[in-house]
PDB file of C-alpha atoms in Angstrom:
ATOM      1  CA  MET R 155      11.152 -28.491  46.139  1.00 52.00           C
ATOM      2  CA  THR R 156      11.024 -28.183  42.123  1.00 55.00           C
ATOM      3  CA  THR R 157      11.765 -24.743  40.454  1.00 60.00           C
ATOM      4  CA  ASP R 158      11.242 -23.160  38.234  1.00 70.00           C
ATOM      5  CA  TRP R 159      13.554 -21.637  35.217  1.00 73.00           C
ATOM      6  CA  THR R 160      11.232 -18.717  34.176  1.00 82.00           C
ATOM      7  CA  VAL R 161      11.627 -15.437  33.705  1.00 85.00           C
ATOM      8  CA  ARG R 162       8.034 -14.875  35.053  1.00 85.00           C
ATOM      9  CA  ALA R 163       8.582 -17.107  37.995  1.00 79.00           C
ATOM     10  CA  ILE R 164      12.552 -16.022  39.028  1.00 77.00           C
ATOM     11  CA  THR R 165      10.820 -11.923  38.579  1.00 82.00           C
ATOM     12  CA  ARG R 166       7.528 -12.690  41.395  1.00 81.00           C
ATOM     13  CA  ALA R 167       9.947 -14.183  43.148  1.00 77.00           C
ATOM     14  CA  MET R 168      12.742 -11.545  43.479  1.00 80.00           C
ATOM     15  CA  LEU R 169      11.264  -8.953  42.594  1.00 86.00           C
ATOM     16  CA  PRO R 170       9.025  -7.644  45.827  1.00 86.00           C
ATOM     17  CA  VAL R 171      12.186  -8.842  47.541  1.00 82.00           C
ATOM     18  CA  LEU R 172      14.154  -7.062  45.657  1.00 84.00           C
ATOM     19  CA  LEU R 173      12.062  -3.943  46.560  1.00 89.00           C
ATOM     20  CA  LEU R 174      11.761  -4.208  49.994  1.00 87.00           C
ATOM     21  CA  LEU R 175      15.791  -5.085  50.668  1.00 84.00           C
ATOM     22  CA  THR R 176      16.695  -1.671  48.348  1.00 86.00           C
ATOM     23  CA  LEU R 177      13.981   0.489  51.714  1.00 85.00           C
ATOM     24  CA  VAL R 178      16.138  -1.205  54.187  1.00 81.00           C
ATOM     25  CA  GLU R 179      19.285  -0.119  52.198  1.00 82.00           C
ATOM     26  CA  LEU R 180      17.519   4.113  52.087  1.00 86.00           C
ATOM     27  CA  GLY R 181      17.666   3.358  56.432  1.00 79.00           C
ATOM     28  CA  SER R 182      21.087   3.055  56.635  1.00 79.00           C
ATOM     29  CA  GLY R 183      22.463   5.444  54.303  1.00 83.00           C
ATOM     30  CA  LEU R 184      20.263   7.014  57.116  1.00 84.00           C
ATOM     31  CA  VAL R 185      22.674   6.118  59.483  1.00 81.00           C
ATOM     32  CA  LEU R 186      25.559   6.775  57.692  1.00 83.00           C
ATOM     33  CA  GLY R 187      24.800  10.506  57.424  1.00 86.00           C
ATOM     34  CA  SER R 188      23.885  11.002  61.019  1.00 86.00           C
ATOM     35  CA  PHE R 189      27.368   9.880  62.635  1.00 84.00           C
ATOM     36  CA  GLU R 190      28.634  11.413  59.437  1.00 87.00           C
ATOM     37  CA  ASP R 191      30.761  14.434  61.298  1.00 90.00           C
ATOM     38  CA  THR R 192      32.476  11.358  63.812  1.00 87.00           C
ATOM     39  CA  LEU R 193      33.554   9.853  60.186  1.00 86.00           C
ATOM     40  CA  LEU R 194      34.920  12.753  58.759  1.00 87.00           C
ATOM     41  CA  ARG R 195      36.811  13.342  62.350  1.00 90.00           C
ATOM     42  CA  TYR R 196      38.610  10.381  63.188  1.00 90.00           C
ATOM     43  CA  PRO R 197      39.286   8.381  59.659  1.00 88.00           C
ATOM     44  CA  SER R 198      40.475   4.947  61.014  1.00 90.00           C
ATOM     45  CA  LEU R 199      36.391   5.319  61.371  1.00 91.00           C
ATOM     46  CA  LEU R 200      35.839   5.908  57.794  1.00 89.00           C
ATOM     47  CA  VAL R 201      37.805   3.225  57.063  1.00 90.00           C
ATOM     48  CA  LEU R 202      36.316   0.249  58.933  1.00 92.00           C
ATOM     49  CA  VAL R 203      32.524   1.657  57.537  1.00 91.00           C
ATOM     50  CA  PRO R 204      32.966  -0.676  53.931  1.00 91.00           C
ATOM     51  CA  VAL R 205      35.088  -2.899  55.636  1.00 92.00           C
ATOM     52  CA  THR R 206      33.211  -4.219  58.246  1.00 91.00           C
ATOM     53  CA  ILE R 207      29.905  -4.215  56.312  1.00 88.00           C
ATOM     54  CA  GLY R 208      31.610  -6.136  52.990  1.00 90.00           C
ATOM     55  CA  THR R 209      32.983  -9.071  55.621  1.00 92.00           C
ATOM     56  CA  ALA R 210      29.849  -9.211  57.967  1.00 89.00           C
ATOM     57  CA  GLY R 211      28.233  -9.703  54.174  1.00 88.00           C
ATOM     58  CA  ASN R 212      30.687 -12.342  53.105  1.00 91.00           C
ATOM     59  CA  LEU R 213      29.841 -14.066  56.349  1.00 92.00           C
ATOM     60  CA  GLY R 214      26.516 -14.181  55.558  1.00 91.00           C
ATOM     61  CA  SER R 215      27.257 -15.176  52.253  1.00 92.00           C
ATOM     62  CA  VAL R 216      29.387 -17.993  52.985  1.00 93.00           C
ATOM     63  CA  LEU R 217      26.628 -19.848  55.328  1.00 94.00           C
ATOM     64  CA  ALA R 218      23.598 -19.060  53.357  1.00 93.00           C
ATOM     65  CA  ALA R 219      25.432 -20.835  50.612  1.00 92.00           C
ATOM     66  CA  ARG R 220      26.485 -23.616  53.260  1.00 93.00           C
ATOM     67  CA  LEU R 221      23.224 -23.653  54.316  1.00 92.00           C
ATOM     68  CA  SER R 222      21.233 -23.749  51.044  1.00 90.00           C
ATOM     69  CA  THR R 223      23.712 -26.863  49.870  1.00 91.00           C
ATOM     70  CA  ALA R 224      22.748 -28.139  52.796  1.00 91.00           C
ATOM     71  CA  PHE R 225      18.297 -27.366  52.907  1.00 88.00           C
ATOM     72  CA  HIS R 226      19.394 -28.401  49.065  1.00 87.00           C
ATOM     73  CA  LEU R 227      21.320 -32.504  50.429  1.00 91.00           C
ATOM     74  CA  GLY R 228      18.281 -32.476  53.399  1.00 89.00           C
ATOM     75  CA  THR R 229      20.305 -32.425  55.295  1.00 91.00           C
ATOM     76  CA  LEU R 230      19.676 -29.486  57.255  1.00 88.00           C
ATOM     77  CA  SER R 231      17.006 -30.204  60.083  1.00 88.00           C
ATOM     78  CA  PHE R 232      16.424 -26.279  61.350  1.00 87.00           C
ATOM     79  CA  ALA R 233      16.501 -27.716  64.711  1.00 89.00           C
ATOM     80  CA  PRO R 234      18.068 -26.350  67.596  1.00 88.00           C
ATOM     81  CA  ASP R 235      20.953 -29.320  68.153  1.00 91.00           C
ATOM     82  CA  ASP R 236      21.456 -30.107  64.212  1.00 91.00           C
ATOM     83  CA  GLU R 237      25.243 -29.717  64.164  1.00 91.00           C
ATOM     84  CA  THR R 238      25.291 -28.860  60.807  1.00 89.00           C
ATOM     85  CA  LEU R 239      23.454 -25.749  61.489  1.00 92.00           C
ATOM     86  CA  VAL R 240      24.950 -25.033  64.780  1.00 94.00           C
ATOM     87  CA  GLY R 241      28.609 -26.012  63.540  1.00 94.00           C
ATOM     88  CA  ASN R 242      28.481 -23.871  61.239  1.00 94.00           C
ATOM     89  CA  ALA R 243      26.802 -20.776  62.852  1.00 95.00           C
ATOM     90  CA  LEU R 244      29.758 -21.003  65.169  1.00 96.00           C
ATOM     91  CA  ALA R 245      32.798 -21.125  62.240  1.00 96.00           C
ATOM     92  CA  THR R 246      31.554 -17.767  61.401  1.00 96.00           C
ATOM     93  CA  VAL R 247      31.087 -15.992  64.457  1.00 97.00           C
ATOM     94  CA  ALA R 248      34.958 -18.088  65.336  1.00 97.00           C
ATOM     95  CA  LEU R 249      36.148 -15.928  61.874  1.00 95.00           C
ATOM     96  CA  ALA R 250      34.621 -12.999  62.916  1.00 96.00           C
ATOM     97  CA  ALA R 251      36.511 -12.837  66.049  1.00 97.00           C
ATOM     98  CA  THR R 252      39.762 -14.055  63.966  1.00 96.00           C
ATOM     99  CA  VAL R 253      38.586 -11.419  61.808  1.00 96.00           C
ATOM    100  CA  PHE R 254      37.691  -8.120  63.009  1.00 97.00           C
ATOM    101  CA  PRO R 255      40.790  -8.271  64.071  1.00 97.00           C
ATOM    102  CA  VAL R 256      42.820  -7.442  61.983  1.00 96.00           C
ATOM    103  CA  VAL R 257      40.483  -5.095  60.613  1.00 95.00           C
ATOM    104  CA  GLY R 258      40.447  -2.356  63.276  1.00 95.00           C
ATOM    105  CA  LEU R 259      44.787  -2.793  63.280  1.00 95.00           C
ATOM    106  CA  GLY R 260      44.356  -2.631  59.460  1.00 94.00           C
ATOM    107  CA  ALA R 261      42.422   0.666  59.768  1.00 93.00           C
ATOM    108  CA  TRP R 262      44.309   1.856  62.213  1.00 95.00           C
ATOM    109  CA  SER R 263      47.749   1.339  60.371  1.00 94.00           C
ATOM    110  CA  LEU R 264      46.659   2.515  57.127  1.00 91.00           C
ATOM    111  CA  SER R 265      45.525   5.944  58.786  1.00 90.00           C
ATOM    112  CA  ALA R 266      48.602   5.946  60.260  1.00 92.00           C
ATOM    113  CA  LEU R 267      50.586   5.590  56.874  1.00 92.00           C
ATOM    114  CA  THR R 268      47.788   8.987  56.011  1.00 87.00           C
ATOM    115  CA  GLY R 269      49.262  10.495  59.220  1.00 80.00           C
ATOM    116  CA  SER R 270      45.657  10.288  60.475  1.00 77.00           C
ATOM    117  CA  THR R 271      45.816   9.105  63.726  1.00 79.00           C
ATOM    118  CA  ASP R 272      43.653  10.646  66.629  1.00 86.00           C
ATOM    119  CA  LEU R 273      42.191   7.563  68.001  1.00 92.00           C
ATOM    120  CA  SER R 274      44.909   5.524  70.087  1.00 93.00           C
ATOM    121  CA  PRO R 275      44.496   1.336  67.839  1.00 95.00           C
ATOM    122  CA  TRP R 276      42.823   0.204  70.436  1.00 96.00           C
ATOM    123  CA  THR R 277      39.713   1.616  70.280  1.00 96.00           C
ATOM    124  CA  VAL R 278      39.447   1.157  66.744  1.00 96.00           C
ATOM    125  CA  LEU R 279      40.304  -2.637  67.814  1.00 96.00           C
ATOM    126  CA  ALA R 280      37.434  -2.434  70.345  1.00 97.00           C
ATOM    127  CA  VAL R 281      35.431  -0.723  67.624  1.00 97.00           C
ATOM    128  CA  SER R 282      36.160  -3.009  65.454  1.00 97.00           C
ATOM    129  CA  LEU R 283      35.874  -5.816  67.466  1.00 96.00           C
ATOM    130  CA  SER R 284      32.547  -4.991  69.462  1.00 97.00           C
ATOM    131  CA  SER R 285      30.882  -3.820  65.981  1.00 96.00           C
ATOM    132  CA  GLY R 286      31.881  -7.234  63.981  1.00 96.00           C
ATOM    133  CA  LEU R 287      30.912  -9.771  66.589  1.00 96.00           C
ATOM    134  CA  SER R 288      27.539  -8.232  66.767  1.00 96.00           C
ATOM    135  CA  LEU R 289      27.266  -8.170  63.807  1.00 94.00           C
ATOM    136  CA  ALA R 290      28.422 -11.804  63.033  1.00 95.00           C
ATOM    137  CA  VAL R 291      26.163 -12.355  65.190  1.00 96.00           C
ATOM    138  CA  LEU R 292      23.256 -11.228  63.822  1.00 95.00           C
ATOM    139  CA  ALA R 293      24.487 -12.144  60.168  1.00 94.00           C
ATOM    140  CA  VAL R 294      24.056 -15.915  60.732  1.00 95.00           C
ATOM    141  CA  VAL R 295      20.003 -15.193  62.491  1.00 96.00           C
ATOM    142  CA  VAL R 296      19.374 -13.559  59.628  1.00 94.00           C
ATOM    143  CA  THR R 297      21.099 -15.810  57.520  1.00 94.00           C
ATOM    144  CA  VAL R 298      18.573 -18.552  59.822  1.00 94.00           C
ATOM    145  CA  VAL R 299      16.085 -16.929  59.756  1.00 95.00           C
ATOM    146  CA  ALA R 300      16.135 -16.000  55.435  1.00 93.00           C
ATOM    147  CA  THR R 301      17.062 -20.070  54.725  1.00 92.00           C
ATOM    148  CA  TYR R 302      14.361 -21.152  57.603  1.00 93.00           C
ATOM    149  CA  ALA R 303      11.555 -18.436  55.450  1.00 92.00           C
ATOM    150  CA  ALA R 304      12.072 -19.402  51.173  1.00 89.00           C
ATOM    151  CA  TYR R 305      12.175 -22.473  52.987  1.00 88.00           C
ATOM    152  CA  ARG R 306       8.889 -21.865  54.719  1.00 90.00           C
ATOM    153  CA  LEU R 307       7.398 -19.843  51.798  1.00 87.00           C
ATOM    154  CA  GLU R 308       8.832 -22.157  49.029  1.00 84.00           C
ATOM    155  CA  LEU R 309      11.018 -19.813  47.599  1.00 83.00           C
ATOM    156  CA  ASP R 310      14.714 -21.406  46.780  1.00 81.00           C
ATOM    157  CA  PRO R 311      17.306 -20.585  49.326  1.00 86.00           C
ATOM    158  CA  ASP R 312      20.190 -19.987  46.634  1.00 82.00           C
ATOM    159  CA  ASP R 313      18.110 -17.257  44.856  1.00 81.00           C
ATOM    160  CA  VAL R 314      16.386 -15.260  48.003  1.00 85.00           C
ATOM    161  CA  VAL R 315      19.063 -15.405  51.017  1.00 90.00           C
ATOM    162  CA  ILE R 316      22.497 -14.074  49.995  1.00 89.00           C
ATOM    163  CA  PRO R 317      20.646 -10.992  49.118  1.00 88.00           C
ATOM    164  CA  VAL R 318      18.810 -10.403  51.867  1.00 90.00           C
ATOM    165  CA  VAL R 319      22.227 -11.508  54.378  1.00 91.00           C
ATOM    166  CA  THR R 320      23.863  -8.990  52.064  1.00 89.00           C
ATOM    167  CA  ASN R 321      21.971  -6.245  52.453  1.00 86.00           C
ATOM    168  CA  THR R 322      20.292  -6.947  56.047  1.00 89.00           C
ATOM    169  CA  CYS R 323      24.268  -6.835  56.899  1.00 89.00           C
ATOM    170  CA  ASP R 324      24.796  -3.115  55.422  1.00 85.00           C
ATOM    171  CA  VAL R 325      22.073  -1.859  57.753  1.00 87.00           C
ATOM    172  CA  LEU R 326      23.097  -3.609  60.613  1.00 90.00           C
ATOM    173  CA  GLY R 327      26.493  -3.079  60.354  1.00 90.00           C
ATOM    174  CA  VAL R 328      26.190   0.974  59.920  1.00 89.00           C
ATOM    175  CA  VAL R 329      23.939   0.815  62.732  1.00 90.00           C
ATOM    176  CA  LEU R 330      26.247  -1.568  65.175  1.00 94.00           C
ATOM    177  CA  LEU R 331      29.705   0.600  64.349  1.00 92.00           C
ATOM    178  CA  TYR R 332      27.457   3.383  64.819  1.00 91.00           C
ATOM    179  CA  VAL R 333      26.345   1.700  67.921  1.00 94.00           C
ATOM    180  CA  ALA R 334      29.802   0.600  68.736  1.00 95.00           C
ATOM    181  CA  VAL R 335      31.625   4.739  68.151  1.00 93.00           C
ATOM    182  CA  LEU R 336      28.611   6.038  70.248  1.00 93.00           C
ATOM    183  CA  VAL R 337      30.219   3.485  72.916  1.00 96.00           C
ATOM    184  CA  PHE R 338      33.706   3.500  72.559  1.00 95.00           C
ATOM    185  CA  VAL R 339      34.620   6.947  71.324  1.00 89.00           C
TER     186      VAL R 339
END
């Protein structure tokens, strides 16, 4: 794949993606607004919102960078048994399994320092871990699909995949956090 490094080519490739992602981000705000009262009632959950979506976006971005590098090196085949693909996907989920408990307990601890812990640490941990692991799995799926779509559309995955993954993780993060709050709180 040859990359045309002109303003016109980059704009033609990125503008539709960025416009679509702007609309997707509006959905995140709508979902966040729908459970604002719950977040304000339980500050430890409010602390989880930016950390959860940021962490998932970071995990997806790291995976996107690794898959993009493997793509450019010609070592990525998009086959279900591809060791590069499967290994990186499993590493992303395993990293999420270690990070999100720390995020949950950290959010509860920060809330405890300010004296506003209406939820038990176990509830905050359950919300963080369940939403975080679910989000990590979906981030892997979104990253693989976006990388494959970039390949099929002859776009440079370095330009397209990370914005798609981070914006999609923002929306999915808010939605999954909302679902976890409904289940555990």
